[in-house]
Short mmCIF file of N, CA and C in Angstrom, two decimals:
data_model
loop_
_atom_site.label_atom_id
_atom_site.label_comp_id
_atom_site.label_asym_id
_atom_site.label_seq_id
_atom_site.Cartn_x
_atom_site.Cartn_y
_atom_site.Cartn_z
N UNK A 24 -9.81 -10.01 -6.32
CA UNK A 24 -9.33 -10.37 -7.64
C UNK A 24 -9.91 -9.39 -8.65
N UNK A 25 -9.04 -8.90 -9.53
CA UNK A 25 -9.44 -7.94 -10.55
C UNK A 25 -9.17 -8.53 -11.93
N UNK A 26 -10.09 -8.29 -12.85
CA UNK A 26 -9.92 -8.72 -14.23
C UNK A 26 -9.21 -7.62 -15.01
N UNK A 27 -8.74 -7.94 -16.20
CA UNK A 27 -8.02 -6.97 -17.01
C UNK A 27 -8.80 -5.67 -17.15
N UNK A 28 -8.11 -4.57 -16.90
CA UNK A 28 -8.63 -3.20 -16.97
C UNK A 28 -9.58 -2.83 -15.84
N UNK A 29 -9.84 -3.72 -14.88
CA UNK A 29 -10.59 -3.33 -13.69
C UNK A 29 -9.76 -2.34 -12.89
N UNK A 30 -10.40 -1.37 -12.28
CA UNK A 30 -9.69 -0.38 -11.46
C UNK A 30 -9.51 -0.89 -10.04
N UNK A 31 -8.25 -0.92 -9.60
CA UNK A 31 -7.98 -1.22 -8.19
C UNK A 31 -8.31 0.02 -7.37
N UNK A 32 -7.78 1.16 -7.79
CA UNK A 32 -8.06 2.45 -7.16
C UNK A 32 -8.28 3.48 -8.26
N UNK A 33 -9.04 4.54 -7.92
CA UNK A 33 -9.36 5.59 -8.90
C UNK A 33 -8.92 6.93 -8.32
N UNK A 34 -8.16 7.67 -9.12
CA UNK A 34 -7.66 8.98 -8.70
C UNK A 34 -8.81 9.86 -8.22
N UNK A 35 -8.60 10.49 -7.05
CA UNK A 35 -9.58 11.41 -6.50
C UNK A 35 -10.61 10.79 -5.59
N UNK A 36 -10.75 9.46 -5.63
CA UNK A 36 -11.70 8.80 -4.73
C UNK A 36 -11.09 8.66 -3.34
N UNK A 37 -11.93 8.57 -2.30
CA UNK A 37 -11.40 8.42 -0.94
C UNK A 37 -10.54 7.16 -0.82
N UNK A 38 -9.39 7.32 -0.21
CA UNK A 38 -8.45 6.20 -0.02
C UNK A 38 -8.82 5.48 1.26
N UNK A 39 -9.62 4.41 1.14
CA UNK A 39 -10.09 3.70 2.32
C UNK A 39 -9.46 2.33 2.50
N UNK A 40 -8.63 1.90 1.57
CA UNK A 40 -7.88 0.67 1.73
C UNK A 40 -6.67 0.70 0.80
N UNK A 41 -5.74 -0.20 1.05
CA UNK A 41 -4.61 -0.37 0.14
C UNK A 41 -4.55 -1.84 -0.23
N UNK A 42 -3.84 -2.14 -1.30
CA UNK A 42 -3.76 -3.50 -1.82
C UNK A 42 -2.31 -3.94 -1.90
N UNK A 43 -2.09 -5.21 -1.62
CA UNK A 43 -0.80 -5.85 -1.89
C UNK A 43 -1.05 -6.78 -3.07
N UNK A 44 -0.31 -6.57 -4.16
CA UNK A 44 -0.46 -7.41 -5.34
C UNK A 44 0.18 -8.77 -5.04
N UNK A 45 -0.63 -9.82 -5.09
CA UNK A 45 -0.13 -11.17 -4.82
C UNK A 45 0.28 -11.89 -6.10
N UNK A 46 -0.53 -11.76 -7.13
CA UNK A 46 -0.24 -12.36 -8.44
C UNK A 46 -0.70 -11.40 -9.52
N UNK A 47 0.00 -11.44 -10.64
CA UNK A 47 -0.36 -10.57 -11.75
C UNK A 47 0.30 -9.21 -11.60
N UNK A 48 -0.29 -8.22 -12.25
CA UNK A 48 0.28 -6.88 -12.24
C UNK A 48 -0.81 -5.86 -12.53
N UNK A 49 -0.49 -4.61 -12.23
CA UNK A 49 -1.40 -3.50 -12.48
C UNK A 49 -0.57 -2.30 -12.94
N UNK A 50 -1.22 -1.38 -13.64
CA UNK A 50 -0.54 -0.20 -14.16
C UNK A 50 -1.26 1.07 -13.74
N UNK A 51 -0.46 2.07 -13.35
CA UNK A 51 -0.95 3.40 -13.10
C UNK A 51 -0.22 4.33 -14.04
N UNK A 52 -0.58 5.61 -14.02
CA UNK A 52 0.12 6.56 -14.87
C UNK A 52 1.61 6.52 -14.54
N UNK A 53 2.41 6.15 -15.47
CA UNK A 53 3.88 6.12 -15.39
C UNK A 53 4.43 5.20 -14.31
N UNK A 54 3.65 4.22 -13.85
CA UNK A 54 4.15 3.29 -12.84
C UNK A 54 3.47 1.95 -12.98
N UNK A 55 4.27 0.87 -12.81
CA UNK A 55 3.73 -0.48 -12.83
C UNK A 55 3.81 -1.08 -11.43
N UNK A 56 2.89 -1.95 -11.12
CA UNK A 56 2.83 -2.63 -9.83
C UNK A 56 2.82 -4.12 -10.08
N UNK A 57 3.92 -4.79 -9.79
CA UNK A 57 4.04 -6.23 -9.97
C UNK A 57 3.78 -6.93 -8.65
N UNK A 58 3.83 -8.26 -8.65
CA UNK A 58 3.61 -9.04 -7.43
C UNK A 58 4.52 -8.53 -6.31
N UNK A 59 3.93 -8.28 -5.15
CA UNK A 59 4.66 -7.76 -4.00
C UNK A 59 4.53 -6.26 -3.83
N UNK A 60 4.04 -5.57 -4.84
CA UNK A 60 3.92 -4.12 -4.76
C UNK A 60 2.69 -3.71 -3.94
N UNK A 61 2.76 -2.51 -3.39
CA UNK A 61 1.65 -1.95 -2.62
C UNK A 61 0.98 -0.88 -3.47
N UNK A 62 -0.34 -0.98 -3.60
CA UNK A 62 -1.14 -0.01 -4.35
C UNK A 62 -2.06 0.71 -3.36
N UNK A 63 -2.09 2.03 -3.43
CA UNK A 63 -3.03 2.79 -2.62
C UNK A 63 -2.52 3.14 -1.24
N UNK A 64 -1.22 3.23 -1.07
CA UNK A 64 -0.67 3.55 0.25
C UNK A 64 -0.94 5.01 0.64
N UNK A 65 -1.58 5.79 -0.23
CA UNK A 65 -2.03 7.13 0.15
C UNK A 65 -2.95 7.05 1.36
N UNK A 66 -3.65 5.90 1.48
CA UNK A 66 -4.55 5.68 2.59
C UNK A 66 -3.81 5.82 3.92
N UNK A 67 -2.55 5.39 3.95
CA UNK A 67 -1.76 5.45 5.17
C UNK A 67 -0.99 6.75 5.26
N UNK A 68 -0.37 7.16 4.17
CA UNK A 68 0.56 8.28 4.20
C UNK A 68 0.01 9.56 3.60
N UNK A 69 -1.27 9.56 3.20
CA UNK A 69 -1.87 10.74 2.59
C UNK A 69 -2.11 11.84 3.61
N UNK A 70 -2.31 13.03 3.10
CA UNK A 70 -2.51 14.19 3.97
C UNK A 70 -3.97 14.31 4.38
N UNK A 71 -4.18 14.79 5.59
CA UNK A 71 -5.52 15.10 6.06
C UNK A 71 -6.28 13.90 6.58
N UNK A 72 -7.52 14.18 7.02
CA UNK A 72 -8.37 13.14 7.58
C UNK A 72 -9.01 12.28 6.50
N UNK A 73 -9.14 12.80 5.31
CA UNK A 73 -9.78 12.07 4.21
C UNK A 73 -8.84 12.01 3.01
N UNK A 74 -7.76 11.21 3.08
CA UNK A 74 -6.84 11.15 1.94
C UNK A 74 -7.53 10.56 0.71
N UNK A 75 -7.04 10.97 -0.44
CA UNK A 75 -7.60 10.49 -1.71
C UNK A 75 -6.49 9.81 -2.51
N UNK A 76 -6.89 8.87 -3.35
CA UNK A 76 -5.92 8.19 -4.21
C UNK A 76 -5.33 9.19 -5.20
N UNK A 77 -4.03 9.12 -5.42
CA UNK A 77 -3.36 10.09 -6.29
C UNK A 77 -3.25 9.62 -7.74
N UNK A 78 -3.60 8.38 -8.01
CA UNK A 78 -3.55 7.86 -9.38
C UNK A 78 -4.58 6.76 -9.55
N UNK A 79 -5.02 6.57 -10.78
CA UNK A 79 -5.85 5.42 -11.10
C UNK A 79 -4.94 4.27 -11.46
N UNK A 80 -5.22 3.10 -10.90
CA UNK A 80 -4.43 1.90 -11.17
C UNK A 80 -5.37 0.82 -11.66
N UNK A 81 -5.04 0.24 -12.84
CA UNK A 81 -5.88 -0.79 -13.46
C UNK A 81 -5.10 -2.10 -13.59
N UNK A 82 -5.84 -3.19 -13.46
CA UNK A 82 -5.24 -4.52 -13.58
C UNK A 82 -4.74 -4.75 -15.00
N UNK A 83 -3.57 -5.37 -15.09
CA UNK A 83 -3.00 -5.78 -16.37
C UNK A 83 -3.18 -7.30 -16.44
N UNK A 84 -4.31 -7.73 -16.99
CA UNK A 84 -4.65 -9.15 -16.94
C UNK A 84 -5.26 -9.46 -15.58
N UNK A 85 -5.31 -10.74 -15.24
CA UNK A 85 -5.82 -11.15 -13.94
C UNK A 85 -4.88 -10.68 -12.85
N UNK A 86 -5.40 -10.00 -11.84
CA UNK A 86 -4.58 -9.43 -10.76
C UNK A 86 -5.20 -9.80 -9.42
N UNK A 87 -4.48 -10.63 -8.66
CA UNK A 87 -4.97 -11.08 -7.36
C UNK A 87 -4.29 -10.23 -6.29
N UNK A 88 -5.11 -9.63 -5.42
CA UNK A 88 -4.60 -8.72 -4.39
C UNK A 88 -5.16 -9.07 -3.03
N UNK A 89 -4.46 -8.61 -2.01
CA UNK A 89 -4.95 -8.65 -0.64
C UNK A 89 -5.28 -7.22 -0.24
N UNK A 90 -6.53 -6.98 0.16
CA UNK A 90 -6.96 -5.64 0.57
C UNK A 90 -6.74 -5.47 2.06
N UNK A 91 -6.22 -4.31 2.45
CA UNK A 91 -6.04 -3.98 3.86
C UNK A 91 -6.78 -2.68 4.12
N UNK A 92 -7.79 -2.74 4.97
CA UNK A 92 -8.65 -1.60 5.22
C UNK A 92 -8.02 -0.57 6.15
N UNK A 93 -8.54 0.63 6.09
CA UNK A 93 -8.03 1.74 6.89
C UNK A 93 -8.15 1.45 8.38
N UNK A 94 -9.22 0.76 8.81
CA UNK A 94 -9.41 0.47 10.23
C UNK A 94 -8.29 -0.43 10.76
N UNK A 95 -7.90 -1.42 9.97
CA UNK A 95 -6.83 -2.32 10.39
C UNK A 95 -5.50 -1.59 10.49
N UNK A 96 -5.21 -0.73 9.52
CA UNK A 96 -3.96 0.04 9.56
C UNK A 96 -3.96 0.96 10.77
N UNK A 97 -5.08 1.65 11.03
CA UNK A 97 -5.16 2.55 12.18
C UNK A 97 -4.96 1.77 13.48
N UNK A 98 -5.57 0.59 13.58
CA UNK A 98 -5.40 -0.25 14.77
C UNK A 98 -3.93 -0.64 14.94
N UNK A 99 -3.28 -1.06 13.86
CA UNK A 99 -1.88 -1.48 13.94
C UNK A 99 -0.99 -0.33 14.38
N UNK A 100 -1.23 0.86 13.85
CA UNK A 100 -0.42 2.02 14.27
C UNK A 100 -0.62 2.32 15.75
N UNK A 101 -1.88 2.25 16.22
CA UNK A 101 -2.13 2.50 17.65
C UNK A 101 -1.50 1.41 18.51
N UNK A 102 -1.64 0.17 18.09
CA UNK A 102 -1.17 -0.99 18.86
C UNK A 102 0.35 -1.02 18.97
N UNK A 103 1.03 -0.66 17.88
CA UNK A 103 2.49 -0.80 17.84
C UNK A 103 3.20 0.55 17.80
N UNK A 104 2.51 1.61 18.20
CA UNK A 104 3.07 2.95 18.12
C UNK A 104 4.41 3.08 18.83
N UNK A 105 4.57 2.44 19.98
CA UNK A 105 5.80 2.57 20.74
C UNK A 105 6.82 1.47 20.46
N UNK A 106 6.53 0.59 19.53
CA UNK A 106 7.46 -0.50 19.20
C UNK A 106 8.63 0.07 18.40
N UNK A 107 9.86 -0.05 18.90
CA UNK A 107 11.01 0.52 18.19
C UNK A 107 11.25 -0.11 16.82
N UNK A 108 10.71 -1.30 16.57
CA UNK A 108 10.90 -1.94 15.27
C UNK A 108 10.07 -1.27 14.17
N UNK A 109 9.01 -0.56 14.55
CA UNK A 109 8.16 0.06 13.53
C UNK A 109 8.16 1.57 13.59
N UNK A 110 8.76 2.16 14.59
CA UNK A 110 8.78 3.62 14.67
C UNK A 110 9.48 4.20 13.44
N UNK A 111 8.80 5.09 12.77
CA UNK A 111 9.38 5.76 11.61
C UNK A 111 9.30 4.98 10.32
N UNK A 112 8.76 3.76 10.35
CA UNK A 112 8.70 2.97 9.12
C UNK A 112 7.56 3.42 8.27
N UNK A 113 7.69 3.50 6.96
CA UNK A 113 8.93 3.47 6.20
C UNK A 113 9.58 4.83 6.10
N UNK A 114 8.98 5.84 6.71
CA UNK A 114 9.52 7.19 6.62
C UNK A 114 10.15 7.62 7.93
N UNK A 115 11.23 8.33 7.84
CA UNK A 115 11.82 8.93 9.03
C UNK A 115 11.99 10.41 8.75
N UNK A 116 12.00 11.21 9.79
CA UNK A 116 12.09 12.66 9.63
C UNK A 116 13.41 13.06 8.99
N UNK A 117 14.51 12.43 9.41
CA UNK A 117 15.83 12.85 8.94
C UNK A 117 16.19 12.30 7.56
N UNK A 118 15.69 11.13 7.21
CA UNK A 118 16.19 10.45 6.02
C UNK A 118 15.19 10.34 4.88
N UNK A 119 13.95 10.76 5.07
CA UNK A 119 12.95 10.57 4.02
C UNK A 119 12.48 9.14 4.06
N UNK A 120 12.90 8.33 3.13
CA UNK A 120 12.52 6.92 3.11
C UNK A 120 13.55 6.13 3.88
N UNK A 121 13.08 5.22 4.71
CA UNK A 121 13.99 4.40 5.50
C UNK A 121 14.92 3.60 4.60
N UNK A 122 16.17 3.42 5.00
CA UNK A 122 17.11 2.64 4.19
C UNK A 122 16.57 1.25 3.92
N UNK A 123 16.69 0.82 2.69
CA UNK A 123 16.27 -0.53 2.33
C UNK A 123 14.81 -0.66 1.98
N UNK A 124 13.98 0.40 2.14
CA UNK A 124 12.57 0.28 1.81
C UNK A 124 12.38 0.47 0.32
N UNK A 125 11.84 -0.55 -0.34
CA UNK A 125 11.68 -0.51 -1.79
C UNK A 125 10.24 -0.28 -2.21
N UNK A 126 9.31 -0.18 -1.25
CA UNK A 126 7.91 -0.06 -1.61
C UNK A 126 7.28 -1.40 -1.88
N UNK A 127 8.00 -2.49 -1.63
CA UNK A 127 7.49 -3.84 -1.87
C UNK A 127 7.49 -4.61 -0.57
N UNK A 128 6.53 -5.46 -0.42
CA UNK A 128 6.47 -6.32 0.76
C UNK A 128 7.51 -7.43 0.58
N UNK A 129 8.12 -7.91 1.69
CA UNK A 129 9.08 -9.00 1.57
C UNK A 129 8.41 -10.25 1.04
N UNK A 130 9.15 -11.05 0.30
CA UNK A 130 8.58 -12.29 -0.22
C UNK A 130 8.40 -13.29 0.91
N UNK A 131 7.53 -14.24 0.69
CA UNK A 131 7.24 -15.26 1.69
C UNK A 131 8.53 -15.97 2.07
N UNK A 132 8.81 -16.06 3.37
CA UNK A 132 9.99 -16.75 3.85
C UNK A 132 11.22 -15.87 3.91
N UNK A 133 11.11 -14.59 3.53
CA UNK A 133 12.28 -13.68 3.54
C UNK A 133 12.66 -13.35 4.96
N UNK A 134 13.94 -13.18 5.19
CA UNK A 134 14.44 -12.76 6.49
C UNK A 134 14.29 -11.25 6.62
N UNK A 135 13.65 -10.81 7.68
CA UNK A 135 13.44 -9.37 7.88
C UNK A 135 14.37 -8.88 8.95
#
């Protein structure tokens, strides 16, 4: 949970986790993150062994998030690497961003 103007992520710092905004909102340079948005996905898709956050994102009022650490993401990629349902998600070589990917997690109860 972040209070108003608390930093979720800071530009240039090591990207060691990402956040899913559950309630409230946060703002980065020229981008807003509302409930359902993912903040800090550089941790997953960043370049090199030590990716860094590309923007500072601050809470706009009370902002409740779920943190997902780099170890969990790495485990999931290893565990499900050969699963055809996740191969290429959300990026594919031919198409850039997978069709239908909005950068937001599906809402609770949504059909996937």
